[in-house]
């Protein structure tokens, strides 16, 4: 039984006692009556003073009290004379008090029942038992009893509730709620009936985008957490809100568990700091399934690898994570190897890789680039000309006279810009990278650069120079044998140095420029896409997207539809001319997957039949020398995978070592299907740099039977002009080979 003691707001004013007998509500209020009242008050005062004086003197009566009594009498008389005016004022006040007492006497005492109406309708808040399941509550209506002192008590009968009867728990505030972990563990799909989760704290709201909006919320500062996907709608919550949510559907996006359909039932509207809810992993604790979708704080993380939107960071004692952020390129200062920073962002997952997923620059703080190299390879594509005029960032000219290295936007191999090298002297000129790329003794290194030489007055070739730990040159540069030759086209030039010698700590590449012919005046050669690589092998047998830490980028480059992601393409090319490709693994009962690869530009209009007797056609082989068409095919029922090539009349299977393919052995759509093709061997080329510079890709799901139709809604790239069940020449992702080169020295 729960009892509440309540005190009424208004009690009888008993402190004044009974009304004075002298008070008369009918008394004359004239001046004469006032004067009479003043005299009466003065007389009363005199009597009181005299009596008090006599009482005070009684104990001294046996002693010589006469002089004191005379003195007291004189004093009393004087006092009477002095206080007469004050007595009049006191009498006036007394008269006013009498009038107030008379007014009070006119109000009847409050004799109403404090239990009418019955006020016992607010039961005490329920409490959770230590077992986390039992809710100790009360009936909504209690019994009211007067307490005899003008107040009342409320007695509530207990009404306990077992929250566990349907899998719920007891949460703060005395309510039953489904635990968030139970929702994380539940199977994907619709929940029948929907589940309500109460008292979730919103830790992070994604910036509003065209699609893929949402917010993260968690049950406690130690988790668990969940992502709430709102699609194209902006979330109607703010970071710091405490909400109750009813979830109707669960799903996953590349392994990230999320609520797909839900309603926010309650929101306190408060926005306290989310900082206390962050899991601090700075000491080195890992980001894994247990921290997925929770707010994570990492202090003093150091970037030690990566490029573009994906970097790797180490922290604490042995901690490491991937940091995926689409805004890295605009971050100030830009990310660089050795940068130290603080992170406060949600933990995410992408195809089994657990990572931090910032969505705004404000998720980074304390950016310290002081440990970064003064120069790096970030401008080796010659795209950054913001503050550079001549030479571009990360390069130097030697000598600097009679030699310019300026931006070109008309003659470009890839991207928006290249470097135009012009010299007006017969003496040699060198363009040298400023960054000393680290090397390991015994490893072979290759310099790659794309050159456009259509000027008969000049030519160029590449070179490499090793240095010791102090930066001193080891010997003299080694140069490539082939020089550029006049042609109105871009060509890749490579030079592979012998294994790094003992004592080597770094390497730098250079481009040497020469004059040609008599009467030389000026020459111009264009350069683009500079790189130094070391050998990198691929693994295609495990169905896990390849990754590596010794070189950059840290993984194959990913291409997908950012607005409505469906199918992915991953591509990488190593310095030996081996192409690695991957796409989404099949899911039994869904569709077959085919990833097409065109070496060289696809045919402008010619088409060939789709492989495996699928319906529709695909763009045919282009006319450029060395062009070819390959396909990585995976069948949904068994997961069987192979690489095939269009022979001119049919699709033929390729075998190892020319091509390899594999997946994780479980065709459930959670991994990738991957393959390698040795383009040098497949195309019978003399060297890797002779592979055509353009590659194109397309990935498409098909119906599982012979004649199965193309699922145009989920192919990538998406059709832009018509949907006809074919992979047309305009429905491909065209790339420059240099953009997917991997094995770059960091």
XYZ file of C-alpha atoms in Angstrom:
746
model
C 0.000 0.000 0.000
C 1.424 3.388 -1.027
C 0.337 6.350 1.158
C 0.738 10.006 0.323
C 0.351 12.761 3.025
C -1.212 15.904 1.495
C -1.843 19.401 3.182
C -4.693 21.619 1.893
C -3.762 25.004 0.578
C -6.091 26.959 2.905
C -6.423 26.356 6.725
C -8.634 28.219 9.255
C -6.950 31.374 10.642
C -7.124 30.321 14.327
C -4.113 32.332 15.487
C -6.245 35.418 16.276
C -8.374 33.628 18.978
C -11.915 34.940 19.844
C -13.045 38.448 18.887
C -12.511 41.158 21.637
C -15.541 41.898 23.851
C -14.868 45.611 23.320
C -15.208 45.314 19.576
C -18.544 46.428 18.224
C -19.299 46.214 14.561
C -22.033 48.818 15.061
C -19.800 51.391 16.825
C -20.064 55.074 15.818
C -17.144 56.029 13.629
C -17.386 59.789 14.450
C -14.465 61.822 15.783
C -16.056 61.823 19.246
C -16.166 58.044 19.301
C -12.528 57.956 18.244
C -11.521 60.320 21.033
C -13.447 58.265 23.589
C -11.705 55.135 22.340
C -8.330 56.916 22.665
C -9.052 57.853 26.292
C -10.122 54.311 27.109
C -6.920 52.981 25.571
C -4.812 55.451 27.556
C -6.535 54.458 30.782
C -5.915 50.794 30.055
C -2.280 51.555 29.404
C -1.949 53.419 32.730
C -3.469 50.553 34.628
C -1.175 48.051 32.999
C 1.927 50.063 33.763
C 0.950 50.621 37.381
C 0.211 46.986 38.014
C 3.481 45.944 36.471
C 5.376 48.436 38.587
C 3.780 47.195 41.801
C 4.487 43.582 40.932
C 8.078 44.385 40.225
C 8.507 46.024 43.618
C 6.849 43.278 45.703
C 10.061 41.240 46.320
C 11.740 44.421 47.798
C 8.898 45.266 50.213
C 10.787 44.090 53.363
C 13.836 46.126 52.507
C 14.309 49.902 52.230
C 11.935 50.209 49.308
C 10.331 53.534 49.952
C 12.836 55.725 48.086
C 12.732 53.298 45.136
C 8.958 53.268 45.149
C 8.861 57.058 45.166
C 11.264 57.151 42.309
C 9.257 54.573 40.410
C 6.112 56.552 40.942
C 7.791 59.686 39.579
C 9.118 57.756 36.679
C 5.762 56.184 36.025
C 4.058 59.551 36.064
C 6.628 60.948 33.674
C 6.277 57.924 31.443
C 2.560 58.354 31.381
C 2.932 61.914 30.332
C 5.496 61.065 27.644
C 3.665 58.152 26.028
C 0.182 59.547 25.945
C 0.405 60.487 22.237
C 1.824 57.036 21.356
C -0.929 55.387 23.346
C -3.454 57.198 21.178
C -1.810 55.736 18.056
C -1.715 52.265 19.568
C -5.389 52.579 20.381
C -6.135 53.439 16.748
C -4.264 50.326 15.630
C -6.129 48.240 18.144
C -9.388 49.585 16.806
C -8.342 48.602 13.277
C -7.452 45.112 14.529
C -10.823 44.838 16.173
C -12.449 45.758 12.862
C -10.442 43.034 11.031
C -11.425 40.497 13.675
C -15.024 41.469 13.196
C -14.647 40.933 9.426
C -13.093 37.468 10.019
C -15.929 36.607 12.333
C -18.321 37.202 9.446
C -16.621 34.347 7.298
C -17.901 30.901 8.272
C -15.217 28.257 8.966
C -14.225 25.827 6.128
C -15.997 22.580 6.903
C -15.762 20.985 3.381
C -14.531 17.425 2.946
C -10.893 17.528 1.617
C -11.687 14.349 -0.283
C -14.434 15.997 -2.332
C -13.718 15.888 -5.165
C -11.464 12.939 -4.672
C -7.918 14.137 -5.443
C -6.300 10.691 -5.538
C -5.774 10.376 -9.293
C -1.996 10.823 -9.579
C -0.347 7.584 -8.479
C 3.370 7.568 -7.633
C 5.862 6.787 -10.416
C 6.479 3.102 -10.879
C 9.826 1.639 -9.867
C 11.870 -1.082 -11.528
C 12.984 -4.039 -9.455
C 16.613 -5.020 -9.373
C 15.866 -7.847 -11.771
C 15.244 -5.236 -14.501
C 12.004 -6.985 -15.389
C 9.429 -6.371 -12.661
C 7.667 -3.002 -12.662
C 6.302 -2.007 -9.249
C 3.358 0.223 -10.108
C 0.042 1.326 -8.556
C -3.625 1.398 -9.475
C -4.407 4.637 -11.290
C -6.961 5.649 -8.619
C -6.257 5.744 -4.877
C -8.479 5.889 -1.759
C -8.668 9.305 -0.104
C -9.042 9.654 3.686
C -9.289 12.913 5.733
C -6.487 13.047 8.278
C -8.466 15.000 10.897
C -6.238 18.050 10.621
C -7.759 19.532 7.508
C -5.565 17.449 5.181
C -5.927 14.005 3.660
C -3.996 10.866 2.759
C -4.061 8.852 -0.478
C -3.680 5.097 -0.400
C -2.842 3.302 -3.678
C -3.062 -0.417 -4.143
C -0.012 -2.029 -5.758
C -0.349 -3.143 -9.388
C 2.922 -4.873 -10.323
C 3.653 -5.823 -13.931
C 6.003 -8.445 -15.351
C 7.600 -6.773 -18.404
C 9.228 -9.994 -19.558
C 6.071 -11.734 -20.709
C 6.783 -10.610 -24.279
C 10.506 -9.941 -24.070
C 10.434 -6.418 -22.684
C 12.395 -4.882 -19.826
C 11.635 -2.264 -17.170
C 13.175 1.143 -17.904
C 13.472 4.446 -16.062
C 10.199 6.157 -15.266
C 8.521 2.860 -14.544
C 7.522 1.699 -18.013
C 8.001 -1.470 -20.038
C 10.141 -1.289 -23.168
C 11.677 -3.664 -25.658
C 15.491 -3.683 -25.213
C 17.319 -2.204 -28.197
C 19.702 -5.166 -28.346
C 16.730 -7.443 -28.971
C 15.915 -5.351 -32.048
C 19.550 -5.449 -33.210
C 19.468 -9.241 -32.894
C 16.107 -9.623 -34.632
C 15.891 -10.875 -38.198
C 15.574 -8.310 -40.958
C 12.093 -7.613 -42.259
C 8.723 -6.489 -40.934
C 8.040 -6.787 -37.196
C 4.603 -8.103 -36.315
C 3.520 -6.600 -34.064
C 5.793 -3.525 -34.163
C 8.079 -3.066 -31.165
C 8.268 0.070 -29.034
C 11.637 1.081 -27.593
C 11.478 3.822 -24.970
C 13.999 6.317 -23.625
C 16.456 6.288 -26.540
C 18.962 9.127 -26.634
C 19.595 10.674 -30.064
C 23.372 10.987 -30.344
C 23.805 12.060 -33.986
C 21.684 13.399 -36.847
C 23.113 13.146 -40.346
C 23.271 16.350 -42.388
C 20.275 16.568 -44.694
C 20.995 15.198 -48.162
C 18.962 14.296 -51.217
C 18.615 10.772 -49.859
C 20.015 8.425 -47.237
C 19.088 10.632 -44.278
C 18.652 9.435 -40.725
C 19.824 9.570 -37.154
C 21.605 7.440 -34.588
C 20.209 6.677 -31.129
C 21.341 4.479 -28.284
C 19.959 3.003 -25.080
C 22.724 4.086 -22.708
C 26.192 5.670 -22.872
C 27.607 2.164 -23.271
C 25.169 1.197 -26.013
C 23.697 -0.492 -27.848
C 22.948 1.850 -30.726
C 20.906 1.726 -33.924
C 20.663 3.780 -37.112
C 17.192 5.057 -38.023
C 16.948 5.533 -41.797
C 14.590 8.270 -43.057
C 15.409 8.000 -46.792
C 14.874 11.370 -48.490
C 13.112 12.937 -45.488
C 15.006 15.025 -42.965
C 14.817 13.463 -39.483
C 12.288 15.128 -37.166
C 14.600 14.839 -34.171
C 17.667 16.668 -32.909
C 20.826 15.469 -31.217
C 20.179 15.336 -27.482
C 16.489 14.427 -27.730
C 15.195 11.521 -25.681
C 12.620 9.659 -27.734
C 10.372 6.626 -27.710
C 10.167 4.874 -31.066
C 7.924 2.145 -32.446
C 9.835 0.105 -35.035
C 7.917 -1.716 -37.745
C 10.719 -2.917 -40.048
C 14.422 -3.721 -39.767
C 17.051 -4.085 -42.477
C 20.745 -3.760 -43.313
C 22.797 -1.646 -45.645
C 26.087 -3.404 -46.409
C 26.053 -4.869 -42.906
C 24.862 -1.791 -40.995
C 21.737 -2.714 -39.033
C 19.031 -0.076 -39.329
C 15.390 0.667 -38.619
C 13.729 1.012 -42.023
C 10.163 1.857 -40.914
C 9.391 3.465 -37.572
C 7.441 6.206 -35.800
C 8.697 8.571 -33.106
C 5.986 8.346 -30.417
C 7.467 10.666 -27.797
C 10.167 13.347 -27.847
C 11.163 15.408 -24.820
C 12.493 18.166 -27.113
C 15.563 18.706 -24.944
C 19.033 19.054 -26.470
C 21.685 18.446 -23.827
C 25.268 17.733 -24.842
C 25.792 14.368 -26.498
C 29.398 14.216 -25.277
C 28.677 12.133 -22.147
C 27.045 9.482 -24.353
C 30.158 8.877 -26.467
C 32.145 5.682 -26.072
C 35.750 6.767 -25.496
C 37.991 4.281 -27.315
C 41.113 6.462 -27.195
C 43.044 3.866 -25.188
C 42.917 1.463 -28.138
C 39.626 -0.437 -27.820
C 38.421 -1.675 -31.217
C 35.436 -0.589 -33.263
C 33.412 -3.741 -33.845
C 29.893 -5.140 -33.913
C 29.333 -4.222 -30.264
C 29.948 -0.507 -30.972
C 28.121 -0.319 -34.320
C 25.929 2.812 -34.579
C 27.172 4.153 -31.238
C 28.738 7.571 -30.863
C 32.498 7.066 -30.535
C 35.211 9.412 -29.345
C 38.875 8.876 -30.270
C 41.489 11.375 -29.141
C 44.947 11.756 -30.697
C 44.306 9.453 -33.644
C 47.029 9.498 -36.295
C 46.372 9.095 -40.001
C 48.814 6.502 -41.279
C 47.427 5.533 -44.667
C 44.749 6.080 -47.246
C 43.639 8.583 -49.842
C 40.474 10.179 -51.174
C 37.425 9.453 -49.023
C 39.004 6.665 -46.979
C 41.899 6.907 -44.531
C 43.232 4.637 -41.824
C 43.966 5.903 -38.323
C 45.844 4.391 -35.394
C 45.212 5.317 -31.772
C 46.003 4.306 -28.216
C 47.744 0.976 -27.722
C 47.227 -0.998 -30.889
C 43.923 0.581 -31.914
C 43.260 1.116 -35.616
C 40.229 1.986 -37.704
C 39.129 3.070 -41.136
C 37.720 6.602 -41.302
C 35.301 7.036 -44.214
C 34.341 10.647 -44.965
C 33.238 12.104 -48.290
C 34.502 15.553 -47.280
C 38.161 14.704 -46.733
C 39.215 16.594 -49.859
C 37.785 19.868 -48.500
C 39.008 19.422 -44.926
C 41.248 22.243 -43.665
C 44.049 21.403 -43.236
C 43.777 18.483 -45.698
C 44.491 14.973 -44.414
C 48.072 13.796 -44.691
C 50.195 10.950 -43.410
C 51.094 11.656 -39.800
C 48.235 14.090 -39.096
C 46.946 13.858 -35.512
C 43.305 14.636 -34.805
C 40.339 14.007 -32.519
C 37.167 12.318 -33.752
C 33.590 12.268 -32.434
C 31.417 10.343 -34.879
C 29.165 7.284 -35.242
C 30.701 3.851 -35.634
C 29.614 2.132 -38.830
C 30.089 -0.993 -40.889
C 30.511 -1.549 -44.596
C 30.695 -5.110 -45.895
C 32.305 -6.402 -42.732
C 34.703 -3.489 -42.258
C 33.973 -1.589 -39.056
C 34.808 2.078 -39.350
C 34.170 5.574 -38.105
C 31.759 7.473 -40.338
C 31.933 11.249 -39.868
C 29.426 13.262 -41.893
C 30.580 16.844 -41.235
C 33.830 18.728 -40.725
C 32.756 19.458 -37.152
C 33.265 15.774 -36.296
C 37.009 16.452 -36.510
C 38.880 18.671 -34.051
C 42.435 19.371 -32.987
C 43.815 18.767 -36.492
C 47.606 18.855 -36.203
C 49.559 18.499 -39.451
C 52.940 19.344 -37.923
C 54.071 15.716 -38.149
C 53.138 15.409 -41.826
C 55.850 15.466 -44.451
C 56.506 18.876 -45.909
C 55.724 17.387 -49.325
C 53.757 14.358 -50.394
C 52.182 12.753 -53.453
C 48.789 14.436 -53.138
C 49.277 16.488 -56.311
C 50.842 13.828 -58.492
C 47.751 13.970 -60.709
C 48.510 17.659 -61.345
C 45.015 18.713 -60.315
C 45.876 21.193 -57.533
C 46.845 24.554 -58.945
C 45.150 26.755 -56.350
C 48.299 28.554 -55.177
C 50.691 27.152 -57.735
C 51.696 28.885 -60.937
C 55.079 27.425 -61.797
C 55.936 24.693 -60.799
C 52.936 22.789 -59.374
C 52.783 21.791 -55.698
C 54.977 18.789 -54.772
C 57.425 19.357 -57.650
C 60.522 21.420 -58.327
C 62.402 22.482 -61.467
C 66.115 22.161 -61.853
C 67.559 24.384 -63.138
C 64.720 26.907 -62.944
C 65.862 29.181 -65.775
C 64.539 28.915 -69.340
C 62.039 26.360 -68.094
C 58.323 26.572 -67.156
C 55.948 24.017 -65.640
C 52.433 25.398 -65.910
C 48.832 24.226 -65.918
C 47.189 22.768 -69.022
C 43.447 22.226 -69.276
C 43.334 21.492 -72.997
C 45.807 18.608 -73.242
C 44.869 16.313 -70.337
C 45.233 12.587 -69.821
C 42.808 12.269 -66.891
C 40.972 14.696 -64.634
C 40.781 18.431 -65.263
C 44.436 19.412 -65.599
C 47.918 18.318 -66.613
C 51.360 19.955 -66.529
C 52.780 21.668 -69.624
C 56.610 21.558 -69.590
C 58.249 24.097 -71.861
C 61.988 24.765 -72.145
C 63.898 27.186 -74.345
C 67.429 25.874 -73.972
C 69.500 23.088 -75.428
C 70.634 22.172 -71.902
C 68.779 19.396 -70.104
C 66.004 20.276 -67.677
C 64.497 18.121 -64.912
C 61.090 18.055 -63.219
C 61.598 16.365 -59.823
C 59.155 15.296 -57.133
C 59.866 17.034 -53.822
C 58.671 14.183 -51.614
C 61.156 11.508 -50.584
C 59.079 8.335 -50.941
C 60.022 5.746 -48.285
C 61.423 2.435 -49.531
C 62.427 -0.940 -48.152
C 65.760 -2.536 -49.011
C 65.422 -5.305 -51.588
C 62.048 -4.164 -52.971
C 61.610 -3.246 -56.641
C 60.028 0.134 -57.479
C 58.445 1.445 -60.672
C 57.917 5.029 -61.799
C 54.760 5.672 -63.847
C 54.026 8.868 -65.764
C 51.771 9.635 -68.716
C 53.349 11.849 -71.392
C 52.068 13.613 -74.486
C 54.908 14.477 -76.868
C 53.904 15.803 -80.271
C 56.758 18.305 -80.559
C 59.681 17.314 -82.827
C 62.004 19.751 -81.009
C 61.965 17.906 -77.667
C 61.761 14.539 -75.949
C 61.726 13.123 -72.413
C 62.396 10.037 -70.321
C 61.938 8.995 -66.688
C 64.526 8.389 -63.968
C 64.809 7.200 -60.330
C 67.227 8.146 -57.533
C 67.715 6.380 -54.157
C 68.681 8.227 -50.943
C 69.962 7.180 -47.530
C 68.343 8.016 -44.171
C 70.105 11.397 -44.085
C 68.749 12.321 -47.513
C 72.071 11.895 -49.329
C 71.902 10.466 -52.853
C 73.126 6.887 -53.302
C 75.032 6.903 -56.599
C 73.474 8.673 -59.583
C 69.999 8.483 -61.113
C 69.066 5.578 -63.335
C 67.108 6.406 -66.486
C 64.634 4.528 -68.629
C 65.826 3.391 -72.013
C 62.859 4.497 -74.137
C 62.388 8.195 -74.857
C 59.170 9.791 -75.901
C 58.465 9.981 -79.618
C 56.250 12.328 -81.556
C 52.604 11.273 -81.578
C 49.325 13.139 -81.014
C 48.329 10.836 -78.143
C 49.008 10.095 -74.507
C 51.184 7.119 -73.603
C 52.252 5.690 -70.266
C 55.989 5.548 -69.644
C 57.354 3.373 -66.868
C 60.759 2.675 -65.457
C 61.394 -0.157 -63.004
C 64.450 0.231 -60.819
C 66.416 -2.703 -59.525
C 65.868 -3.643 -55.891
C 66.551 -0.855 -53.416
C 70.193 -1.165 -52.334
C 71.510 -1.515 -48.785
C 71.203 1.738 -46.884
C 68.346 3.044 -49.053
C 65.622 4.851 -47.102
C 63.779 6.775 -49.813
C 63.437 7.305 -53.531
C 62.538 10.181 -55.835
C 61.439 10.136 -59.467
C 62.308 12.714 -62.107
C 61.501 13.537 -65.700
C 64.485 14.590 -67.835
C 63.846 16.840 -70.839
C 66.105 17.046 -73.930
C 66.277 19.119 -77.095
C 66.152 17.421 -80.480
C 67.560 18.523 -83.841
C 69.424 21.578 -85.130
C 68.211 25.126 -84.671
C 66.403 24.359 -81.402
C 64.334 27.231 -79.991
C 61.566 25.775 -77.809
C 59.796 22.501 -77.006
C 56.762 21.436 -74.992
C 55.874 18.047 -73.496
C 52.838 17.395 -71.296
C 52.876 15.226 -68.160
C 50.059 13.726 -66.091
C 49.373 11.017 -63.479
C 52.774 10.576 -61.799
C 53.232 7.571 -59.475
C 55.788 5.292 -57.816
C 54.628 1.756 -57.063
C 55.931 -1.442 -55.547
C 54.638 -4.935 -56.454
C 51.202 -5.785 -55.064
C 49.425 -9.127 -55.449
C 45.674 -9.745 -55.275
C 43.712 -12.460 -53.482
C 40.480 -13.667 -55.087
C 39.714 -16.890 -53.241
C 37.966 -15.678 -50.077
C 35.170 -13.379 -51.240
C 36.456 -10.568 -49.036
C 37.239 -7.264 -50.681
C 41.010 -6.984 -50.983
C 42.812 -4.464 -48.782
C 46.397 -3.695 -47.930
C 48.330 -1.399 -45.610
C 51.830 -1.102 -47.051
C 50.813 0.891 -50.117
C 48.081 3.271 -51.228
C 45.203 3.329 -51.750
C 44.255 0.950 -48.940
C 41.674 -0.892 -51.052
C 40.341 -1.111 -54.609
C 38.518 1.974 -55.761
C 34.744 1.726 -55.376
C 32.204 3.019 -57.885
C 28.450 3.108 -57.272
C 25.312 5.177 -57.648
C 25.468 7.629 -54.737
C 21.769 8.492 -54.914
C 20.268 5.023 -54.943
C 23.038 2.466 -54.309
C 22.275 -0.891 -55.839
C 25.265 -2.692 -57.405
C 28.894 -1.816 -56.766
C 32.044 -2.005 -58.860
C 35.507 -2.235 -57.289
C 38.538 -2.016 -59.549
C 42.309 -1.938 -59.140
C 45.327 -2.422 -61.420
C 48.814 -3.240 -60.170
C 52.136 -2.346 -61.751
C 52.324 -5.801 -63.438
C 49.177 -5.105 -65.465
C 46.922 -7.426 -63.442
C 43.361 -6.144 -63.154
C 41.310 -6.827 -60.000
C 37.516 -6.440 -60.116
C 34.731 -7.197 -57.639
C 31.001 -6.703 -57.290
C 28.215 -7.704 -54.927
C 27.927 -11.399 -54.238
C 24.752 -13.182 -55.362
C 21.961 -14.040 -52.935
C 20.271 -17.395 -53.379
C 16.807 -16.947 -54.813
C 17.501 -13.491 -56.195
C 19.502 -13.039 -59.412
C 22.658 -13.909 -61.324
C 25.327 -11.197 -61.459
C 27.533 -10.254 -64.423
C 30.315 -7.665 -64.256
C 31.506 -6.545 -67.708
C 34.985 -5.154 -68.346
C 35.955 -3.466 -71.621
C 39.659 -2.922 -72.224
C 39.732 0.084 -74.491
C 36.571 2.054 -75.224
C 33.491 -0.087 -76.045
C 32.226 -0.183 -79.602
C 30.166 2.873 -80.444
C 27.252 0.837 -81.812
C 28.191 -2.821 -82.299
C 26.783 -5.260 -79.740
C 27.240 -8.915 -78.795
C 24.966 -11.419 -77.071
C 25.031 -11.490 -73.272
C 26.912 -14.481 -71.785
C 25.309 -17.556 -70.239
C 22.340 -17.348 -72.634
C 20.953 -14.292 -70.861
C 18.556 -12.139 -72.809
C 19.629 -8.865 -74.352
C 22.938 -7.625 -75.672
C 25.995 -5.756 -74.426
C 28.265 -3.219 -76.102
C 30.858 -4.935 -78.263
C 34.648 -4.718 -78.452
C 36.041 -1.364 -79.529
C 38.231 -0.732 -82.564
C 41.375 0.467 -80.723
C 44.393 -1.863 -80.757
C 44.435 -4.150 -77.742
C 40.707 -3.789 -77.063
C 38.850 -6.720 -75.474
C 35.693 -7.626 -73.547
C 35.669 -9.779 -70.398
C 32.882 -10.743 -67.979
C 32.850 -12.001 -64.381
C 29.741 -14.170 -63.995
C 28.208 -15.650 -60.828
C 25.208 -17.970 -60.686
C 22.774 -17.450 -57.793
C 21.710 -21.016 -56.954
C 25.189 -22.436 -56.319
C 27.389 -19.356 -56.308
C 29.482 -20.789 -59.145
C 31.732 -18.121 -60.626
C 33.973 -17.808 -63.692
C 35.645 -15.282 -65.994
C 34.747 -15.385 -69.696
C 35.987 -13.460 -72.751
C 34.270 -12.592 -75.997
C 36.239 -14.355 -78.739
C 34.564 -12.648 -81.696
C 31.877 -15.278 -82.055
C 31.297 -16.763 -78.598
C 32.091 -16.403 -74.913
C 35.042 -18.549 -73.802
C 36.064 -19.335 -70.238
C 39.496 -18.141 -69.036
C 41.535 -20.193 -66.604
C 44.378 -19.599 -64.185
C 46.898 -18.024 -64.315
C 45.376 -15.737 -66.953
C 42.227 -15.282 -64.853
C 41.053 -16.325 -61.381
C 37.708 -15.875 -59.623
C 36.130 -16.680 -56.271
C 33.736 -15.840 -53.463
C 33.314 -16.761 -49.792
C 31.462 -19.996 -50.547
C 28.184 -18.819 -49.051
C 25.949 -17.196 -51.636
C 23.991 -15.037 -49.177
C 24.801 -11.619 -50.609
C 26.984 -10.516 -47.704
C 30.368 -10.762 -49.411
C 31.771 -9.954 -52.826
C 32.487 -11.954 -55.932
C 35.948 -11.092 -57.218
C 38.324 -11.866 -60.064
C 41.686 -11.024 -61.545
C 42.691 -10.867 -65.210
C 46.331 -10.654 -66.250
C 45.845 -8.182 -69.080
C 49.427 -8.485 -70.293
C 49.032 -12.239 -70.765
C 45.437 -12.112 -71.995
C 46.224 -9.465 -74.613
C 49.707 -10.864 -75.461
C 51.428 -7.523 -74.736
C 55.144 -6.917 -74.359
C 54.810 -4.742 -71.217
C 52.121 -3.546 -68.764
C 52.322 0.051 -69.956
C 50.963 -1.068 -73.343
C 47.541 -1.906 -71.908
C 45.076 0.608 -73.400
C 44.616 3.647 -71.220
C 40.814 3.434 -71.130
C 38.864 0.778 -69.224
C 35.085 0.556 -68.907
C 32.827 -1.328 -66.511
C 29.171 -2.225 -66.049
C 27.468 -4.581 -63.601
C 23.987 -6.035 -63.999
C 21.738 -8.604 -62.316
C 19.830 -11.037 -64.544
C 17.038 -13.525 -64.134
C 18.377 -16.905 -63.067
C 17.179 -19.031 -65.976
C 18.363 -19.215 -69.561
C 16.992 -16.156 -71.251
C 16.818 -14.376 -67.903
C 16.142 -10.688 -68.393
C 18.339 -7.808 -67.297
C 17.143 -6.084 -64.110
C 17.603 -2.568 -65.478
C 16.476 -0.919 -62.244
C 19.499 -2.307 -60.443
C 22.230 -2.221 -63.062
C 25.133 0.197 -62.681
C 25.597 2.608 -64.318
C 21.879 3.333 -64.576
C 20.344 3.742 -68.041
C 20.030 7.429 -68.828
C 18.176 7.437 -72.139
C 16.186 4.244 -72.459
C 15.536 0.983 -70.644
C 15.603 -1.781 -73.206
C 17.063 -4.797 -71.412
C 20.504 -4.271 -72.987
C 23.791 -2.891 -71.685
C 24.250 -0.221 -74.315
C 27.552 1.539 -75.133
C 26.408 4.622 -73.229
C 25.646 2.627 -70.081
C 29.223 1.994 -68.968
C 31.605 3.496 -66.431
C 34.629 4.689 -68.413
C 37.885 5.154 -66.463
C 41.462 6.005 -67.188
C 43.728 3.129 -66.263
C 45.868 5.495 -64.203
C 42.939 6.261 -61.885
C 42.838 2.701 -60.510
C 46.599 2.115 -60.227
C 47.424 0.648 -56.823
C 50.598 -0.227 -54.957
C 51.580 3.429 -54.666
C 54.434 4.050 -52.234
C 53.110 5.985 -49.236
